[in-house]
Amino acid sequence: MPMTSLLLPRQDGSLEEYRLQGTPITRPAAVPSFNRIAYAAAHVVSDPLRDADPWGNPAIDWEATMAFRHHLWSLGFKIAEAMDTAQRGMGLSWAGAQELIRRSLAEARSVPGADLACGAGTDHLPPTEARSIDDVIAAYEEQIGFVEGEGGRAIIMASRALARVARSGDDYRRVYGHILREAKDKVVLHWLGDMFDPQLKGYWGSENFDEALQTVLSIIGENSAKVEGIKISLLDNAKEVALRNRLPEGVLCFTGDDFNYAELIEGDGTKYSHALLGIFDAVAPSASKALASLAAGDLATFRGVIEPTVPLSRKIFEAPTQYYKAGVVFLAWLNGHQRHFTLPAGLQSARGLLHYADIFRLADQANVLDRPELAAARMRNLLGVLGVEQAG
């Protein structure tokens, strides 16, 4: 059997011979320009040769982690650093995030045009130890202060502690009003749905979308001079459009919808979303080419390149959605950005072989496998370890 053909498992337990068919995306000769602001939320790379305690204190391969950021910058992306995609609260502690932020900001200063914003939340405060709204405010102040002290701009991450202690939308207004007044620079807010983190259920003080929307719009309206924009990650394009249509002039909507990003970025002819997406980590060459085509007015190429990545993204982000990081890192490994397929906290075990086989097929069909022969060889190794021997 040739290297470009593999036996892959199917949902019914049988095996099929799958032959690769994709064509890698050509890299741009120079850093492209976009007419949308495009942040890629970047993952971190484990170091399995030093990982003595992967659950409690995972080791990070800083060289490979920084190299991946150079990969994203070279394709025209800004980076959303130390966010959910970097396993904040799921393998990456606040101490690890501080080191990541410090290193990434220093690295960005060495790259002409490189830009990033850094996640600031309350994850060093265990939700069960938060006793009051003041505890949450103090936790936010500590993290935002660190980011700003390192010369960075903050993305205000949703807080598990705030979701636990808040009793109404007024509590959210108090917390966000305080931290926005104190922030040195404009920040990006983040509305992260409970499909990404079950502990955020009822964020903004209500499980009812319209009530939550009213709260967040009032916070933005009262502090619009300090808000660059808001990322919304609810995996529901209608809810994103409802928010986008009501934002004050000059406040941007960043899609975090890894199911519907293609149409939301393109827009409806009147308004469109910018992007802050974890999937851009996994499909960076395709997303870069699509966004450059959109900026050039070539809608056909934009759609032709980005739309095939959507089924892949929906598979990676399928429920339980919070484990999407495993699929993102799987593709980074297949594409040669790291030597191994391991994640902090051993999170590669959160998905099974059937899931990874589907990602492999969809990535090939979406032209996301940058080095097909390498990807096939690595997939062969994974299949063999998990009990699927190849013929020949």
Short mmCIF file of C-alpha atoms in Angstrom, two decimals:
data_model
loop_
_atom_site.label_atom_id
_atom_site.label_comp_id
_atom_site.label_asym_id
_atom_site.label_seq_id
_atom_site.Cartn_x
_atom_site.Cartn_y
_atom_site.Cartn_z
CA MET A 1 0.00 0.00 0.00
CA PRO A 2 1.53 3.39 -0.94
CA MET A 3 2.29 5.97 1.74
CA THR A 4 -0.55 8.18 0.48
CA SER A 5 -3.11 5.49 1.28
CA LEU A 6 -4.11 4.48 4.80
CA LEU A 7 -6.51 2.11 6.52
CA LEU A 8 -8.72 4.34 8.67
CA PRO A 9 -11.44 3.24 11.12
CA ARG A 10 -15.07 4.13 10.50
CA GLN A 11 -17.88 4.72 12.97
CA ASP A 12 -19.25 1.19 12.47
CA GLY A 13 -15.96 -0.33 13.56
CA SER A 14 -14.84 -1.37 10.08
CA LEU A 15 -11.74 -0.16 8.27
CA GLU A 16 -11.60 1.66 4.94
CA GLU A 17 -8.76 2.37 2.60
CA TYR A 18 -8.45 6.14 2.41
CA ARG A 19 -6.34 7.75 -0.29
CA LEU A 20 -5.15 11.33 0.22
CA GLN A 21 -6.53 13.81 -2.27
CA GLY A 22 -5.76 17.30 -0.99
CA THR A 23 -3.43 19.95 -2.37
CA PRO A 24 -1.42 21.99 0.15
CA ILE A 25 -2.01 25.75 0.23
CA THR A 26 0.92 27.70 -1.24
CA ARG A 27 2.63 29.97 1.26
CA PRO A 28 2.57 33.72 0.46
CA ALA A 29 5.83 35.28 -0.75
CA ALA A 30 5.42 38.11 1.78
CA VAL A 31 3.30 38.76 4.85
CA PRO A 32 -0.21 39.39 3.45
CA SER A 33 -2.55 42.24 4.34
CA PHE A 34 -6.17 41.76 5.38
CA ASN A 35 -9.21 44.03 5.56
CA ARG A 36 -10.40 42.22 8.66
CA ILE A 37 -8.60 42.16 11.99
CA ALA A 38 -7.66 38.51 12.39
CA TYR A 39 -6.41 37.08 15.66
CA ALA A 40 -5.37 33.43 15.83
CA ALA A 41 -5.67 32.01 19.33
CA ALA A 42 -2.47 29.96 19.59
CA HIS A 43 -1.78 26.69 21.40
CA VAL A 44 1.22 25.78 23.53
CA VAL A 45 3.53 22.86 22.83
CA SER A 46 4.29 20.32 25.54
CA ASP A 47 7.78 19.00 26.21
CA PRO A 48 7.29 15.25 26.79
CA LEU A 49 11.02 14.77 27.47
CA ARG A 50 10.66 16.91 30.63
CA ASP A 51 7.03 16.16 31.46
CA ALA A 52 7.34 14.35 34.79
CA ASP A 53 3.93 15.58 36.01
CA PRO A 54 1.77 16.36 32.95
CA TRP A 55 -1.46 16.76 34.94
CA GLY A 56 -0.15 18.80 37.83
CA ASN A 57 2.78 20.71 36.38
CA PRO A 58 3.08 20.23 32.61
CA ALA A 59 6.36 21.15 30.95
CA ILE A 60 6.26 23.51 27.96
CA ASP A 61 8.57 23.39 24.94
CA TRP A 62 9.18 27.11 24.71
CA GLU A 63 11.24 26.96 21.52
CA ALA A 64 8.51 25.11 19.59
CA THR A 65 5.80 27.26 21.17
CA MET A 66 7.50 30.46 20.03
CA ALA A 67 8.26 28.99 16.58
CA PHE A 68 4.55 28.41 16.07
CA ARG A 69 3.86 32.06 16.80
CA HIS A 70 6.35 33.03 14.10
CA HIS A 71 4.43 30.73 11.74
CA LEU A 72 1.21 32.65 12.49
CA TRP A 73 2.82 36.09 12.22
CA SER A 74 4.36 35.17 8.86
CA LEU A 75 0.86 34.47 7.54
CA GLY A 76 -0.47 37.87 8.57
CA PHE A 77 -2.22 37.01 11.82
CA LYS A 78 -2.26 38.81 15.11
CA ILE A 79 -2.05 36.41 18.05
CA ALA A 80 -4.50 36.04 20.90
CA GLU A 81 -2.08 34.82 23.54
CA ALA A 82 -2.67 32.72 26.65
CA MET A 83 -6.33 32.17 25.82
CA ASP A 84 -8.56 29.10 25.98
CA THR A 85 -6.70 27.53 23.03
CA ALA A 86 -3.51 27.64 25.12
CA GLN A 87 -5.36 25.53 27.71
CA ARG A 88 -5.86 28.24 30.29
CA GLY A 89 -7.38 26.47 33.26
CA MET A 90 -7.05 23.10 31.49
CA GLY A 91 -3.32 22.45 31.80
CA LEU A 92 -1.82 25.95 31.70
CA SER A 93 -1.81 27.66 35.09
CA TRP A 94 -1.58 31.40 35.67
CA ALA A 95 2.11 30.97 36.44
CA GLY A 96 2.57 29.23 33.09
CA ALA A 97 0.48 31.90 31.37
CA GLN A 98 2.68 34.63 32.84
CA GLU A 99 5.76 33.00 31.37
CA LEU A 100 3.99 32.53 28.03
CA ILE A 101 2.87 36.16 27.93
CA ARG A 102 6.31 37.44 28.90
CA ARG A 103 8.05 35.34 26.26
CA SER A 104 5.54 36.10 23.49
CA LEU A 105 5.65 39.85 24.06
CA ALA A 106 9.45 39.77 23.94
CA GLU A 107 9.34 37.65 20.79
CA ALA A 108 6.87 39.99 19.11
CA ARG A 109 9.21 42.91 19.64
CA SER A 110 11.77 41.10 17.49
CA VAL A 111 9.41 40.68 14.52
CA PRO A 112 8.51 43.71 12.37
CA GLY A 113 4.74 44.19 12.36
CA ALA A 114 4.03 41.39 14.84
CA ASP A 115 1.09 42.05 17.12
CA LEU A 116 -0.67 40.23 19.92
CA ALA A 117 -3.09 40.71 22.77
CA CYS A 118 -2.99 38.64 25.95
CA GLY A 119 -5.66 36.90 27.96
CA ALA A 120 -6.24 38.28 31.45
CA GLY A 121 -8.74 36.58 33.72
CA THR A 122 -9.11 35.26 37.24
CA ASP A 123 -7.95 31.67 36.86
CA HIS A 124 -5.42 31.93 39.72
CA LEU A 125 -8.47 32.36 41.99
CA PRO A 126 -10.23 28.99 42.37
CA PRO A 127 -13.97 29.60 41.98
CA THR A 128 -14.68 27.89 45.29
CA GLU A 129 -12.35 30.32 47.06
CA ALA A 130 -14.06 33.44 45.69
CA ARG A 131 -16.15 34.87 48.50
CA SER A 132 -17.21 38.18 47.02
CA ILE A 133 -17.29 40.42 43.99
CA ASP A 134 -14.30 42.26 45.46
CA ASP A 135 -12.28 39.04 45.31
CA VAL A 136 -13.02 38.80 41.59
CA ILE A 137 -12.12 42.43 40.99
CA ALA A 138 -8.81 41.97 42.80
CA ALA A 139 -8.02 38.87 40.72
CA TYR A 140 -8.74 40.69 37.46
CA GLU A 141 -6.62 43.65 38.59
CA GLU A 142 -3.67 41.35 39.26
CA GLN A 143 -3.74 39.74 35.83
CA ILE A 144 -4.49 42.89 33.83
CA GLY A 145 -1.76 44.66 35.78
CA PHE A 146 0.71 41.95 34.83
CA VAL A 147 -0.18 42.13 31.12
CA GLU A 148 0.03 45.91 31.06
CA GLY A 149 3.21 45.88 33.12
CA GLU A 150 4.84 43.71 30.45
CA GLY A 151 3.76 46.20 27.78
CA GLY A 152 0.83 44.14 26.51
CA ARG A 153 -2.82 44.74 25.69
CA ALA A 154 -5.47 42.69 27.48
CA ILE A 155 -8.27 40.47 26.33
CA ILE A 156 -10.58 40.23 29.34
CA MET A 157 -11.38 36.54 29.68
CA ALA A 158 -14.60 35.32 31.21
CA SER A 159 -14.28 34.43 34.89
CA ARG A 160 -15.41 31.16 36.45
CA ALA A 161 -15.17 32.84 39.85
CA LEU A 162 -17.45 35.69 38.77
CA ALA A 163 -19.98 33.24 37.32
CA ARG A 164 -20.05 31.53 40.70
CA VAL A 165 -20.44 34.56 42.99
CA ALA A 166 -22.48 36.96 40.83
CA ARG A 167 -26.17 37.15 41.58
CA SER A 168 -27.35 39.46 38.81
CA GLY A 169 -26.33 41.52 35.83
CA ASP A 170 -25.58 44.36 38.23
CA ASP A 171 -22.68 42.36 39.67
CA TYR A 172 -21.20 42.03 36.17
CA ARG A 173 -21.66 45.76 35.59
CA ARG A 174 -19.83 46.48 38.81
CA VAL A 175 -16.88 44.20 38.02
CA TYR A 176 -16.44 45.13 34.37
CA GLY A 177 -17.11 48.81 34.99
CA HIS A 178 -14.35 48.87 37.58
CA ILE A 179 -11.72 47.02 35.55
CA LEU A 180 -12.48 48.98 32.39
CA ARG A 181 -12.14 52.30 34.18
CA GLU A 182 -8.77 51.18 35.55
CA ALA A 183 -7.39 49.70 32.31
CA LYS A 184 -4.59 51.71 30.70
CA ASP A 185 -5.49 50.81 27.12
CA LYS A 186 -8.51 49.64 25.20
CA VAL A 187 -9.32 45.99 25.80
CA VAL A 188 -11.22 43.23 24.06
CA LEU A 189 -14.04 41.63 26.03
CA HIS A 190 -14.85 37.94 25.66
CA TRP A 191 -18.27 36.30 25.80
CA LEU A 192 -17.44 32.60 26.06
CA GLY A 193 -20.38 30.20 26.02
CA ASP A 194 -20.82 27.31 28.41
CA MET A 195 -20.26 24.84 25.56
CA PHE A 196 -16.60 25.89 25.82
CA ASP A 197 -16.60 25.96 29.62
CA PRO A 198 -19.59 24.57 31.57
CA GLN A 199 -18.62 26.68 34.60
CA LEU A 200 -19.57 29.82 32.66
CA LYS A 201 -23.25 28.95 32.43
CA GLY A 202 -25.42 32.02 33.01
CA TYR A 203 -22.63 34.49 32.29
CA TRP A 204 -23.61 38.17 32.33
CA GLY A 205 -26.18 37.27 34.98
CA SER A 206 -28.71 35.26 33.00
CA GLU A 207 -29.15 32.07 31.01
CA ASN A 208 -31.56 34.02 28.79
CA PHE A 209 -29.64 35.37 25.79
CA ASP A 210 -31.64 38.58 25.42
CA GLU A 211 -31.16 39.48 29.08
CA ALA A 212 -27.45 38.68 28.95
CA LEU A 213 -27.14 40.70 25.74
CA GLN A 214 -28.73 43.72 27.37
CA THR A 215 -26.27 43.52 30.27
CA VAL A 216 -23.17 43.27 28.09
CA LEU A 217 -24.38 46.07 25.81
CA SER A 218 -24.93 48.31 28.82
CA ILE A 219 -21.40 47.57 30.07
CA ILE A 220 -19.93 48.40 26.65
CA GLY A 221 -22.10 51.49 26.25
CA GLU A 222 -21.01 52.90 29.58
CA ASN A 223 -17.32 52.18 28.89
CA SER A 224 -17.02 52.33 25.09
CA ALA A 225 -13.87 54.49 25.22
CA LYS A 226 -12.06 51.55 26.82
CA VAL A 227 -13.47 48.74 24.65
CA GLU A 228 -11.82 47.91 21.31
CA GLY A 229 -14.35 45.17 20.74
CA ILE A 230 -15.92 41.99 22.01
CA LYS A 231 -15.31 38.42 20.98
CA ILE A 232 -18.45 36.29 21.06
CA SER A 233 -18.13 32.52 21.16
CA LEU A 234 -21.62 31.04 21.34
CA LEU A 235 -21.54 28.91 18.15
CA ASP A 236 -24.77 30.59 17.04
CA ASN A 237 -24.48 33.04 14.15
CA ALA A 238 -27.88 34.64 14.81
CA LYS A 239 -26.83 35.59 18.34
CA GLU A 240 -23.58 37.04 17.07
CA VAL A 241 -25.39 39.12 14.46
CA ALA A 242 -27.80 40.37 17.14
CA LEU A 243 -24.84 41.58 19.19
CA ARG A 244 -22.98 42.96 16.17
CA ASN A 245 -25.96 45.02 15.04
CA ARG A 246 -26.27 46.73 18.40
CA LEU A 247 -22.67 47.58 19.21
CA PRO A 248 -21.82 51.28 19.53
CA GLU A 249 -20.01 52.93 16.65
CA GLY A 250 -16.30 52.15 16.81
CA VAL A 251 -16.64 49.00 18.94
CA LEU A 252 -15.73 45.90 16.93
CA CYS A 253 -17.32 42.47 16.86
CA PHE A 254 -14.82 39.61 16.81
CA THR A 255 -16.27 36.28 15.83
CA GLY A 256 -15.28 33.37 17.99
CA ASP A 257 -17.80 31.13 16.23
CA ASP A 258 -15.81 28.13 15.05
CA PHE A 259 -18.94 26.76 13.33
CA ASN A 260 -19.99 29.77 11.23
CA TYR A 261 -16.93 31.98 10.86
CA ALA A 262 -16.85 32.01 7.05
CA GLU A 263 -20.19 33.76 6.62
CA LEU A 264 -19.70 36.00 9.66
CA ILE A 265 -16.34 37.28 8.43
CA GLU A 266 -17.69 37.86 4.93
CA GLY A 267 -20.65 39.76 6.37
CA ASP A 268 -24.12 40.56 5.12
CA GLY A 269 -23.24 43.48 2.86
CA THR A 270 -23.73 46.01 5.65
CA LYS A 271 -21.81 44.67 8.62
CA TYR A 272 -19.22 41.98 9.17
CA SER A 273 -17.25 40.40 11.98
CA HIS A 274 -13.54 40.53 12.57
CA ALA A 275 -11.99 37.31 13.85
CA LEU A 276 -10.51 35.91 17.03
CA LEU A 277 -10.53 32.17 16.45
CA GLY A 278 -8.93 29.02 17.73
CA ILE A 279 -9.49 27.29 14.41
CA PHE A 280 -7.10 29.76 12.74
CA ASP A 281 -4.31 28.03 14.68
CA ALA A 282 -5.13 24.79 12.85
CA VAL A 283 -5.92 26.12 9.36
CA ALA A 284 -3.62 29.15 9.26
CA PRO A 285 -2.40 28.89 5.63
CA SER A 286 -5.96 28.46 4.33
CA ALA A 287 -7.35 31.26 6.49
CA SER A 288 -4.50 33.55 5.45
CA LYS A 289 -5.08 32.96 1.74
CA ALA A 290 -8.83 33.39 2.15
CA LEU A 291 -8.52 36.66 4.09
CA ALA A 292 -5.98 38.06 1.61
CA SER A 293 -8.39 37.19 -1.21
CA LEU A 294 -11.25 38.89 0.60
CA ALA A 295 -9.13 42.02 1.00
CA ALA A 296 -8.44 41.95 -2.74
CA GLY A 297 -12.17 41.72 -3.51
CA ASP A 298 -11.91 38.12 -4.71
CA LEU A 299 -14.95 36.62 -3.01
CA ALA A 300 -14.84 33.45 -5.10
CA THR A 301 -11.38 32.53 -3.83
CA PHE A 302 -12.26 33.56 -0.27
CA ARG A 303 -15.23 31.23 -0.26
CA GLY A 304 -13.47 28.48 -2.20
CA VAL A 305 -10.60 28.34 0.29
CA ILE A 306 -12.30 28.98 3.62
CA GLU A 307 -15.60 27.12 3.23
CA PRO A 308 -13.97 23.64 3.03
CA THR A 309 -12.37 24.30 6.41
CA VAL A 310 -15.75 24.72 8.12
CA PRO A 311 -16.70 20.98 8.28
CA LEU A 312 -13.23 20.32 9.69
CA SER A 313 -13.69 23.02 12.32
CA ARG A 314 -17.12 21.71 13.28
CA LYS A 315 -15.60 18.27 13.84
CA ILE A 316 -12.73 19.67 15.93
CA PHE A 317 -15.17 21.73 18.03
CA GLU A 318 -17.89 19.12 18.39
CA ALA A 319 -19.25 18.41 21.87
CA PRO A 320 -17.70 18.22 24.42
CA THR A 321 -16.42 21.44 22.82
CA GLN A 322 -13.89 22.26 25.55
CA TYR A 323 -11.69 19.42 24.25
CA TYR A 324 -11.16 21.06 20.86
CA LYS A 325 -7.53 21.76 21.79
CA ALA A 326 -6.74 18.10 21.11
CA GLY A 327 -7.74 18.45 17.46
CA VAL A 328 -5.83 21.71 17.06
CA VAL A 329 -2.62 20.15 18.37
CA PHE A 330 -3.22 16.96 16.36
CA LEU A 331 -3.08 19.03 13.18
CA ALA A 332 -0.01 20.94 14.38
CA TRP A 333 1.71 17.56 14.80
CA LEU A 334 0.56 16.21 11.45
CA ASN A 335 1.84 19.38 9.76
CA GLY A 336 5.27 19.18 11.34
CA HIS A 337 5.04 22.08 13.79
CA GLN A 338 5.93 19.79 16.70
CA ARG A 339 7.67 16.45 17.09
CA HIS A 340 4.97 14.69 19.08
CA PHE A 341 1.25 14.49 19.75
CA THR A 342 0.96 15.30 23.43
CA LEU A 343 -0.78 18.17 25.23
CA PRO A 344 -0.47 19.70 28.69
CA ALA A 345 -2.48 17.63 31.19
CA GLY A 346 -2.44 14.72 28.73
CA LEU A 347 -5.44 16.25 26.99
CA GLN A 348 -4.82 14.26 23.80
CA SER A 349 -6.69 11.45 25.59
CA ALA A 350 -9.87 13.57 25.66
CA ARG A 351 -10.68 12.50 22.09
CA GLY A 352 -10.69 9.03 20.57
CA LEU A 353 -9.23 7.49 17.44
CA LEU A 354 -12.50 7.77 15.48
CA HIS A 355 -12.46 11.53 16.09
CA TYR A 356 -8.85 11.84 14.94
CA ALA A 357 -9.52 9.71 11.86
CA ASP A 358 -12.38 12.02 10.90
CA ILE A 359 -10.16 15.07 11.40
CA PHE A 360 -7.50 13.49 9.17
CA ARG A 361 -10.02 12.91 6.36
CA LEU A 362 -11.57 16.37 6.64
CA ALA A 363 -8.19 18.09 6.86
CA ASP A 364 -7.07 16.36 3.68
CA GLN A 365 -10.30 17.26 1.89
CA ALA A 366 -9.97 20.89 3.03
CA ASN A 367 -6.35 21.10 1.77
CA VAL A 368 -5.16 21.69 5.33
CA LEU A 369 -2.43 19.01 5.35
CA ASP A 370 0.63 21.12 4.52
CA ARG A 371 2.96 18.12 4.11
CA PRO A 372 0.77 15.17 3.08
CA GLU A 373 3.53 12.54 3.14
CA LEU A 374 4.59 13.54 6.64
CA ALA A 375 0.97 13.67 7.80
CA ALA A 376 0.32 10.19 6.40
CA ALA A 377 3.44 8.79 8.06
CA ARG A 378 2.49 10.26 11.43
CA MET A 379 -1.08 9.07 11.12
CA ARG A 380 0.24 5.57 10.39
CA ASN A 381 2.21 5.69 13.62
CA LEU A 382 -0.81 6.80 15.66
CA LEU A 383 -3.00 4.13 14.09
CA GLY A 384 -0.44 1.46 14.86
CA VAL A 385 -0.10 2.52 18.51
CA LEU A 386 -3.89 2.38 18.87
CA GLY A 387 -4.25 -1.03 17.27
CA VAL A 388 -4.94 -0.39 13.60
CA GLU A 389 -2.17 -2.14 11.69
CA GLN A 390 -1.57 -1.12 8.09
CA ALA A 391 -1.38 -3.64 5.23
CA GLY A 392 1.93 -4.24 3.49
#
